[in-house]
Structure formats: C-alpha cells, structure tokens
Short mmCIF file of C-alpha atoms in Angstrom, two decimals:
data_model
loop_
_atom_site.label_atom_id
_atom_site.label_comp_id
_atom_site.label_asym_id
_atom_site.label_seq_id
_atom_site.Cartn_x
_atom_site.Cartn_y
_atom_site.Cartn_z
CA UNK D 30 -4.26 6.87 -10.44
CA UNK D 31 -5.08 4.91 -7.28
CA UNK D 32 -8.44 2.52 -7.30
CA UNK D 33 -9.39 0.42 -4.50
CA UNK D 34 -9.44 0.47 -0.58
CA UNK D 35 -10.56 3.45 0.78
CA UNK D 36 -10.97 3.24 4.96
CA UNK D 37 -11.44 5.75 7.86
CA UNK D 38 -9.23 4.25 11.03
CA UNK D 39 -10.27 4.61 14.61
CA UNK D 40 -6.44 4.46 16.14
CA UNK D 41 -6.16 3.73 19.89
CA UNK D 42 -2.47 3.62 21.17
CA UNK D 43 -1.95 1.01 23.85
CA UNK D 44 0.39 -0.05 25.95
CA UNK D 45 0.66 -3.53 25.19
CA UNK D 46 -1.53 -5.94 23.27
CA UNK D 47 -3.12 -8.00 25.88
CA UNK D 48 -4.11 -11.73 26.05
CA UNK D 49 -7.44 -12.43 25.56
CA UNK D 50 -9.52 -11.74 28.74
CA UNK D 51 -7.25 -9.44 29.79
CA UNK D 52 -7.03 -5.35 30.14
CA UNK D 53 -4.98 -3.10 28.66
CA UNK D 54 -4.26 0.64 28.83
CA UNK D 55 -5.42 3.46 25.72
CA UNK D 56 -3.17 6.29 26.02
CA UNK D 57 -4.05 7.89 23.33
CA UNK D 58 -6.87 8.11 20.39
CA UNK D 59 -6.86 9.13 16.96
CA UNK D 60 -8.89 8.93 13.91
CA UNK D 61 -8.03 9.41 10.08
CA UNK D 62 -8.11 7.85 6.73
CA UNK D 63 -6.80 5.06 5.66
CA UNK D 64 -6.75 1.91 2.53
CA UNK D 65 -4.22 1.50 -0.14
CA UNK D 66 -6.17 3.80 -2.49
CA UNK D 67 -6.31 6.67 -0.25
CA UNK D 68 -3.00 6.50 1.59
CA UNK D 69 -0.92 6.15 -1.54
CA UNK D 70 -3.26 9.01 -3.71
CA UNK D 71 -2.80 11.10 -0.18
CA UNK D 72 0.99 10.67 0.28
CA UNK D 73 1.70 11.24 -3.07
CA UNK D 74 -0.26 14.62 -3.08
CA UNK D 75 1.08 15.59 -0.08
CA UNK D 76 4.15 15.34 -1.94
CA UNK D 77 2.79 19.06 -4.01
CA UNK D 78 5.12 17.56 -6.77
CA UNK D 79 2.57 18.92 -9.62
CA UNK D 80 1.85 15.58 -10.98
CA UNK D 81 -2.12 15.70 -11.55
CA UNK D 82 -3.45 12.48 -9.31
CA UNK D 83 -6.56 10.84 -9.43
CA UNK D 84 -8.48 8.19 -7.57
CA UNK D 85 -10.94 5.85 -7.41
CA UNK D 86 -12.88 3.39 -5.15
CA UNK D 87 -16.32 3.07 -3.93
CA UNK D 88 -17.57 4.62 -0.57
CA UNK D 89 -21.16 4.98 1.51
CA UNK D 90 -23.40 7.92 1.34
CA UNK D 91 -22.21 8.52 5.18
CA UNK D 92 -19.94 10.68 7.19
CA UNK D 93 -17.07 8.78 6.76
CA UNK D 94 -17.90 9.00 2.96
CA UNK D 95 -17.98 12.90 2.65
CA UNK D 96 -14.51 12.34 4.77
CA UNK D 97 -12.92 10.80 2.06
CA UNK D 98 -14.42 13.20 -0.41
CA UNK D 99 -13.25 16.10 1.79
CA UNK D 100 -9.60 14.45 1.67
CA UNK D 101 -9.53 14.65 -1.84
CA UNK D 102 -10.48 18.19 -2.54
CA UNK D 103 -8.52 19.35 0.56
CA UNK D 104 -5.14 18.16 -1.88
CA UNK D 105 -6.43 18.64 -4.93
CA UNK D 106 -6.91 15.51 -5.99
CA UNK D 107 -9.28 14.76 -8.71
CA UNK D 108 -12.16 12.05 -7.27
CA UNK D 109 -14.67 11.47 -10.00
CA UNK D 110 -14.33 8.05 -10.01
CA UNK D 111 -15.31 7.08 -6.58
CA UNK D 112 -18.20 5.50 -6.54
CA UNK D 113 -20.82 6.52 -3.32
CA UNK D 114 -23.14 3.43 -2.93
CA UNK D 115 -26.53 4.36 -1.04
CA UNK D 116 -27.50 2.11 1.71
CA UNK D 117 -23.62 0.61 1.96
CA UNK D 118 -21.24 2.01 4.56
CA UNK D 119 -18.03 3.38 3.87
CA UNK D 120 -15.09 0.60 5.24
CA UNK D 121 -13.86 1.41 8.91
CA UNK D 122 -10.93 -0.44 10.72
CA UNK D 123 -10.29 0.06 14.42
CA UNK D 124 -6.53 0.21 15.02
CA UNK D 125 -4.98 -1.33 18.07
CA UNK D 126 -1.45 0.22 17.77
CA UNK D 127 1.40 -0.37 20.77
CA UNK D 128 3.95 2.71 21.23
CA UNK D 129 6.74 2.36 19.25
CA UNK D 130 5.53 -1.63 18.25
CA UNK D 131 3.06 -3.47 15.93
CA UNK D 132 -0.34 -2.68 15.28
CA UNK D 133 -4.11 -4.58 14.81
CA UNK D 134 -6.72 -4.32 12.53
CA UNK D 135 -10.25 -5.11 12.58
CA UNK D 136 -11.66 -3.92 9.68
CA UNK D 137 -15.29 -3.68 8.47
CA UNK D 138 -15.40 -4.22 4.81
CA UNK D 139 -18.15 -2.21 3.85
CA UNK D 140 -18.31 -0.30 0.58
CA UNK D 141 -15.02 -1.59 -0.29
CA UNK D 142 -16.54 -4.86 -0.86
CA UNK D 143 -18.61 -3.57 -3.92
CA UNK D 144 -15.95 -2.97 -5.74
CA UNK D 145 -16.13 -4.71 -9.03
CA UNK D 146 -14.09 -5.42 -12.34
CA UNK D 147 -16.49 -3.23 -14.56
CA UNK D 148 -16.13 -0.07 -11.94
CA UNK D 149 -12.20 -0.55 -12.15
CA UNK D 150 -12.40 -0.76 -15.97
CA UNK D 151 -14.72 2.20 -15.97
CA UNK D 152 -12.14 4.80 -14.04
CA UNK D 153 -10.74 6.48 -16.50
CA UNK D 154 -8.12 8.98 -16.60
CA UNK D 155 -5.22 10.24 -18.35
CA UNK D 156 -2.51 8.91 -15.71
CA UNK D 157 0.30 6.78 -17.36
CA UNK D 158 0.46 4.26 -13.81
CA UNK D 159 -2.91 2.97 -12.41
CA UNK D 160 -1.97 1.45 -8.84
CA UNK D 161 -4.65 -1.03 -7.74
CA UNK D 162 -4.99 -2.24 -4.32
CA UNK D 163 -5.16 -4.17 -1.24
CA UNK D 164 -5.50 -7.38 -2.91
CA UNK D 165 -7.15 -9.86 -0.56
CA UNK D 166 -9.13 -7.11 0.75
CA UNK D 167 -11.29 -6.59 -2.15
CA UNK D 168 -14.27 -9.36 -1.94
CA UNK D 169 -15.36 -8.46 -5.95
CA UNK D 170 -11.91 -8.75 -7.59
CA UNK D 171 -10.70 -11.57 -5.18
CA UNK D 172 -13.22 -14.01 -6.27
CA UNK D 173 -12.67 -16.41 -8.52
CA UNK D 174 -12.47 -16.31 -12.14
CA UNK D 175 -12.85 -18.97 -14.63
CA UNK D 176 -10.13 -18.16 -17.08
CA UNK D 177 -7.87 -15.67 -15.00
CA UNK D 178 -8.16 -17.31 -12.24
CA UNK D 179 -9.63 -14.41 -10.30
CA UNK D 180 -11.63 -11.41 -10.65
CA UNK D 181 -8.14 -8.64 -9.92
CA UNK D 182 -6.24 -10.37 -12.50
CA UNK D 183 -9.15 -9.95 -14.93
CA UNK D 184 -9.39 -6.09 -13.92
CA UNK D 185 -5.55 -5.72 -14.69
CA UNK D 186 -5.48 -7.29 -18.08
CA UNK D 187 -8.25 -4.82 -19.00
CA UNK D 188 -6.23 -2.21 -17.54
CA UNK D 189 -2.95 -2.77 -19.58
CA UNK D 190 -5.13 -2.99 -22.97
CA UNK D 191 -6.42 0.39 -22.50
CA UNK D 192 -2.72 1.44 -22.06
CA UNK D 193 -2.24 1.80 -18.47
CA UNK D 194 1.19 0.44 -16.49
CA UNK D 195 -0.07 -1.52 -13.21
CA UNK D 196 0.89 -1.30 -9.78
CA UNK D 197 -0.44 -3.92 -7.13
CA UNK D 198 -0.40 -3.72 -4.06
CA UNK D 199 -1.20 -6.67 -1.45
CA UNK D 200 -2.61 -6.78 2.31
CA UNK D 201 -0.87 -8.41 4.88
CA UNK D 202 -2.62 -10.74 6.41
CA UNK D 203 -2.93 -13.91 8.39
CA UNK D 204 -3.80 -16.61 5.57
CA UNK D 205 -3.37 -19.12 2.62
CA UNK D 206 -5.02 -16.93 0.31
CA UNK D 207 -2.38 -15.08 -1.45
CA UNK D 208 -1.27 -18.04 -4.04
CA UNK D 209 -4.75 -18.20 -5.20
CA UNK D 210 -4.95 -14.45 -5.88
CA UNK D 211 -1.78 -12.90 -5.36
CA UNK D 212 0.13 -15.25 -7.96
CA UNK D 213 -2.60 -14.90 -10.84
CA UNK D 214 -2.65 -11.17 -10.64
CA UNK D 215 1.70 -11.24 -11.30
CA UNK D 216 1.43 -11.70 -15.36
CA UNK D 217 -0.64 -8.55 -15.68
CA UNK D 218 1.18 -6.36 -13.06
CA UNK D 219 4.29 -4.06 -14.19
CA UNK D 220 5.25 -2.98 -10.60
CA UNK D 221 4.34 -5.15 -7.50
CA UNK D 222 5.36 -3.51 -4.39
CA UNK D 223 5.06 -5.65 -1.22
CA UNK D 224 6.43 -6.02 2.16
CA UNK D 225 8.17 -9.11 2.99
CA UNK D 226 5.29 -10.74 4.94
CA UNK D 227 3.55 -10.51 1.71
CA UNK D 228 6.59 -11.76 -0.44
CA UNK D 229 6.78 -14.49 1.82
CA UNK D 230 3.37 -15.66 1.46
CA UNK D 231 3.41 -15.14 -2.01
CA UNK D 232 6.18 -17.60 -2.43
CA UNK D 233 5.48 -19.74 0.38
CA UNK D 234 8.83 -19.28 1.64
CA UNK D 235 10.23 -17.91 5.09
CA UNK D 236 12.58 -14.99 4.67
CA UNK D 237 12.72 -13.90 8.36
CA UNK D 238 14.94 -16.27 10.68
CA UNK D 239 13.60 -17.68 14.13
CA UNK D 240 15.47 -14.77 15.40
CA UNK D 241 13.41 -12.20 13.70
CA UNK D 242 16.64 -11.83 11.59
CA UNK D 243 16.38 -11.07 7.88
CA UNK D 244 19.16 -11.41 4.78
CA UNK D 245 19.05 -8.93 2.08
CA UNK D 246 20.26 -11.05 -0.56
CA UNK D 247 17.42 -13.40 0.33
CA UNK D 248 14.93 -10.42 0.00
CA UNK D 249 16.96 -9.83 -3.95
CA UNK D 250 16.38 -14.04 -4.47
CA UNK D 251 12.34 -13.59 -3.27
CA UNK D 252 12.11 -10.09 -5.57
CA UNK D 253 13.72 -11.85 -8.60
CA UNK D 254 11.08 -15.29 -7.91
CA UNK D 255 8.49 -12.89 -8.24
CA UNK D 256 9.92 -11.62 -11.09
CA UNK D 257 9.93 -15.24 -12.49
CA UNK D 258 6.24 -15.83 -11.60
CA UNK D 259 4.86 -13.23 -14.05
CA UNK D 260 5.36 -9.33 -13.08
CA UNK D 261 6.52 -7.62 -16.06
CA UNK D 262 8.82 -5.38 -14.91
CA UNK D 263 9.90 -4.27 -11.46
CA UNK D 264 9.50 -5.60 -7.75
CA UNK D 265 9.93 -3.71 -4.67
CA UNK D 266 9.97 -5.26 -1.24
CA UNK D 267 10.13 -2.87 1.93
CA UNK D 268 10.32 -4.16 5.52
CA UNK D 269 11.50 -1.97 8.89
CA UNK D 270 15.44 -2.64 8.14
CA UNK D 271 15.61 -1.52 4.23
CA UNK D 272 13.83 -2.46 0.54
CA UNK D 273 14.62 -4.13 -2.02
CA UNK D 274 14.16 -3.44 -6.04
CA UNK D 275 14.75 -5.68 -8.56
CA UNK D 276 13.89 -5.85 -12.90
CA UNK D 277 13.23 -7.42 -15.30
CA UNK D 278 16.16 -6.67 -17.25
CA UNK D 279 18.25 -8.40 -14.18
CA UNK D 280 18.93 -5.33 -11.97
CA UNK D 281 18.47 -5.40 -8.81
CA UNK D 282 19.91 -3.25 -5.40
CA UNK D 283 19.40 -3.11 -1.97
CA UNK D 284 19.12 -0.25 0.64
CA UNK D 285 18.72 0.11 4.30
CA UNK D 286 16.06 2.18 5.83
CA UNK D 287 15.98 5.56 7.11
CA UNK D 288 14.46 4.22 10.54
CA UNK D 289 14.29 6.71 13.47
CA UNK D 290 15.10 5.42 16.93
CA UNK D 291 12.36 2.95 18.10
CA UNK D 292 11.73 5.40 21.13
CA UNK D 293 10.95 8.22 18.19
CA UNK D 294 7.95 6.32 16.55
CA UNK D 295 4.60 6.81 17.13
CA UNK D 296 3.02 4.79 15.04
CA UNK D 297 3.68 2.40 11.68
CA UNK D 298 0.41 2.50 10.55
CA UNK D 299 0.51 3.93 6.82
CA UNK D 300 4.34 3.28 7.10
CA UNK D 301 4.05 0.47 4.08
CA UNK D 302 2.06 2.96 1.59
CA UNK D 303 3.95 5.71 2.24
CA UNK D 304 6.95 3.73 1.07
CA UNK D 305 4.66 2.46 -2.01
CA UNK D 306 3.49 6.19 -2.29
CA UNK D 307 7.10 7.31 -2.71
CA UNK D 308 8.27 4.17 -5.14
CA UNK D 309 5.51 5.06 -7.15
CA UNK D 310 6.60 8.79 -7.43
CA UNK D 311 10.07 7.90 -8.24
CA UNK D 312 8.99 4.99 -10.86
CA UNK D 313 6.94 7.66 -12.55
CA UNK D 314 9.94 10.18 -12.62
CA UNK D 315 12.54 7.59 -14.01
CA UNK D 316 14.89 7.38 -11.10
CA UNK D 317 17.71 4.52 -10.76
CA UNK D 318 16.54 1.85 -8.38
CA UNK D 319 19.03 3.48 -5.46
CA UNK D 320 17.41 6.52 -5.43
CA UNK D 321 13.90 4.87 -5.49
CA UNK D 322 14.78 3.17 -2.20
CA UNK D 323 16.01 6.03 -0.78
CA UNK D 324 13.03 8.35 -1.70
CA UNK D 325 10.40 5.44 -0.73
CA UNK D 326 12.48 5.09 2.71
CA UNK D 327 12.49 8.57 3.34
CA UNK D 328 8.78 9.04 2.85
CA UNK D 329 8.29 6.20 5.27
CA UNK D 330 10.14 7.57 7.82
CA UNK D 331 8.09 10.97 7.64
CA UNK D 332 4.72 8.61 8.53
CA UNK D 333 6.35 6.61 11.52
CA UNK D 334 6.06 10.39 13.26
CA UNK D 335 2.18 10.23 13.19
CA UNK D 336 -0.39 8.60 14.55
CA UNK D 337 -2.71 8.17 11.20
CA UNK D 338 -2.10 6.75 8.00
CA UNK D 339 -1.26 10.01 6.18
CA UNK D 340 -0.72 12.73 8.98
CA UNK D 341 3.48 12.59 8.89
CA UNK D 342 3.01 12.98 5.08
CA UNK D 343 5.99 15.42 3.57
CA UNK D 344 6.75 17.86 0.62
CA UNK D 345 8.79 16.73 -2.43
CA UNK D 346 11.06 19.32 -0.70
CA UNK D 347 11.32 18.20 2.56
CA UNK D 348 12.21 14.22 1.02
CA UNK D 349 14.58 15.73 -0.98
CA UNK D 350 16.30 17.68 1.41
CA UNK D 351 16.62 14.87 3.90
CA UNK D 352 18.15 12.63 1.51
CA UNK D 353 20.61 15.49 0.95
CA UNK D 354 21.23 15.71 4.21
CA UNK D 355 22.61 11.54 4.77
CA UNK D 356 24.56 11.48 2.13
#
C-alpha cells in the first residue's frame, strides 16, 4: 500500500536552466502524474506482477483529482482510501527538466497538505508493506510532535501496531529539515529507501567529492549509520552510478546501475521511485539484496526513457528479461 503524495506534473524540457533574468528555450512539453504515492503504486502496477496494490492520499474535487482517480482504475489499482477534499486543489508541480540533465520543481502543495495522522491510520488494507511518503513534503505529518517528535513518526508507530512493515520514503530537497523529521521517523521504519542527497542530509555528512565523485563503500558506511539511528531492518540508497542495500543483521552489497548513455535519456524525473517501486517489489518477494539492486536498477532505467514520472514504466517480464540479458 502506498499513502501520501499524490501530484500531476506540468514537464517542460529545456535546453539549459538559465540564470535568473535570463531566457531559455522549451523544446518540448509534457504532462502526467506524479508524488511518491502515485509513482511507486503506478510503477509497481505497471509491473502486472498480480500482487493486489492499494493506495492512499488525499486529492481536490478537480480535474487533476479525477486524473489520479482515472490512473488508478486504468491499472487496477484499488483507491478507496484517497481522500477528495472539496474546496482544496489537488498538488501540481511544474517541472523544469534539461535534456539528458537535472530537473526543477515548483510544487504547489495543495491537497497533499491535508494529509493527517488519523487519515494515514484510517487506510486500511490487507497489504503486508505500507510505503509512506515524501517526508518533508507532507505539512500534517511533518509538524511537530510532542512525544515523537513529529507528526510521520507518530503515523508509523500506529502503523506497525496494526501489523503493517513500513517503508519511508524522503524528498530531496534544499534544507536543514531532514534531522528534525527524517531522523525521528527511523525507529518506526523497517525499510528506508533514499537517494544519497537524502542520506547525506540525513546524516549531515558529504558523500559526493568536490569532483562530483562518489565511493561505494562510503554509500555501505552512510546505509549502515542509518541503520544505527533507528530503521529496523533494511536501507537502500540509489544514486545515477549504482545502490546500495544494507541490514540489520549486518549484510550489506553494492551494485552499479543499469544507466543508458547520457545522450539516451530523456528525462530522470520518476527515476528515484521507480527504483523504490522496484525495491519494494523485490523486498515483498524475498529476493537477496543483489538481485534487489538489480531489479530496482533495471526499473529505473525503463523511466529515464520518458518524459513523465511513470510513462517508461515496464512489465515484470520485460525487468526480468533485461536482467537476463546482462548477465
């Protein structure tokens, strides 16, 4: 089950992000849907593995509402526990997104905003794994909280005494905030899966060089810190060269990325949750932590071929088959 940010983006390709003041070229528009809840429900039932999904959030009574309605039925995916909020508008982000390079947000918060502790406690279904996210992004679980220290970590206790496993996922974003909210949140998370400008913030530490350079084994030593700061029983770290996995129990591995050539991309947006989309599949399925990399890789490569968050989404059979095929 996936509960929480649930966006429509407005994606304009450019040919450079321009200094302020100055022009810049749009060669090319797009519009889909996009948040952590919907991406990762999406990807993984674009996946047609059979697992029944279900998600959750809260949305406007607006077009871009009945969109991510539509998106839901359209893959079978079982919606009864979004939320549509009259008079509140469903969350938009404009996407600035360079060929082949970076991309930038600005997001209206909208409906997302509403979401509260109660409405996540009140989504029920039968899944085992209840993935809850962006943190940071989430104005009614990010606030603070007397005894857990804020509102999310409150919602995940609750979550793990009616039985489910947590997964958190985390924005990335331009701040100081993620101590505050990410590092409460850790003691009541089983799986955190996070990129490494995330990790890094989450840790305060730098694990990128000056060079843009980054070690794997420094990656394993920020997974197993996180690890020691409270999540219960796997971390996962992706960035552009590979990901990272490490346990509890004290395994951990490492595995480059199936990146195309840079000239191949079209866009990253999505890229992150469609790696979270696939290490979710294979967490729920039992694999070894190699093959979890290689699955969430593969399913990230898929999205770098589309423009939207969701729109390079593949089968179970077509990840599967790829894998095959590099080894």
């Amino acid at each position: 089950m996936a509960v929480g940010n649930w966006v429509v983006d407005s994606v304009k390709f450019i040919t450079v992000y321009p200094q302020k003041g100055n022009l810049t070229n749009i060669v090319g528009q797009d519009k889909g849907l996009g948040g952590c809840a919907h991406n990762v429900i999406a990807d993984l039932g674009h996946l047609k593995s059979g697992l029944p999904l279900y998600a959750g959030g809260c949305i406007g009574d607006d077009e871009y509402g009945r969109m991510c309605l539509e998106a839901c039925d359209s893959l079978g995916i079982d919606r009864s526990n979004i939320r549509t909020l009259p008079g509140e508008a469903t969350s938009f982000t404009d996407v600035m997104s360079e060929i082949g390079g970076a991309r930038t947000f600005f997001h209206c918060r909208g409906a997302n905003a509403r979401l509260t502790v109660e409405q996540v406690l009140a989504a029920q279904s039968p899944a085992r794994i209840f993935h809850l996210g962006y943190l940071l992004l989430l104005d009614g679980l990010d606030k603070e909280d007397a005894e857990y220290g804020v509102a999310a970590a409150r919602a995940l206790d609750g979550l793990l005494k009616q039985g489910y496993e947590t997964s958190v996922d985390v924005v990335s974003e331009e701040s100081d905030r993620y101590q505050k909210i990410v590092l409460p949140c850790l003691p009541y998370t089983d799986y955190l899966i996070v990129n490494e400008i995330e990790a890094e913030n989450s840790l305060g530490v730098k694990l990128r060089k000056g060079d843009g350079s980054i070690s794997f084994s420094e990656v394993e030593d920020a997974a197993r810190a996180l690890l020691d700061k409270g999540v219960r029983k796997m971390v996962v770290i992706h960035f552009p060269e590979g990901g990272v996995a490490a346990t509890k129990d004290g395994h951990c591995c490492s595995a480059p990325s199936f990146s195309p050539a840079k000239e191949e991309i079209v866009s990253t947006v999505g890229a992150g949750d469609a790696f979270c989309a696939g290490a979710l599949y294979a967490i729920h399925e039992g694999y070894d932590l190699e093959s979890l990399l290689d699955f969430a890789s593969a399913c990230a490569r898929f999205n770098l071929f589309s423009g939207t968050s969701t729109g390079g989404a593949p089968t179970l059979e077509t990840v599967k088959e790829f894998i095959a095929s590099r080894k």
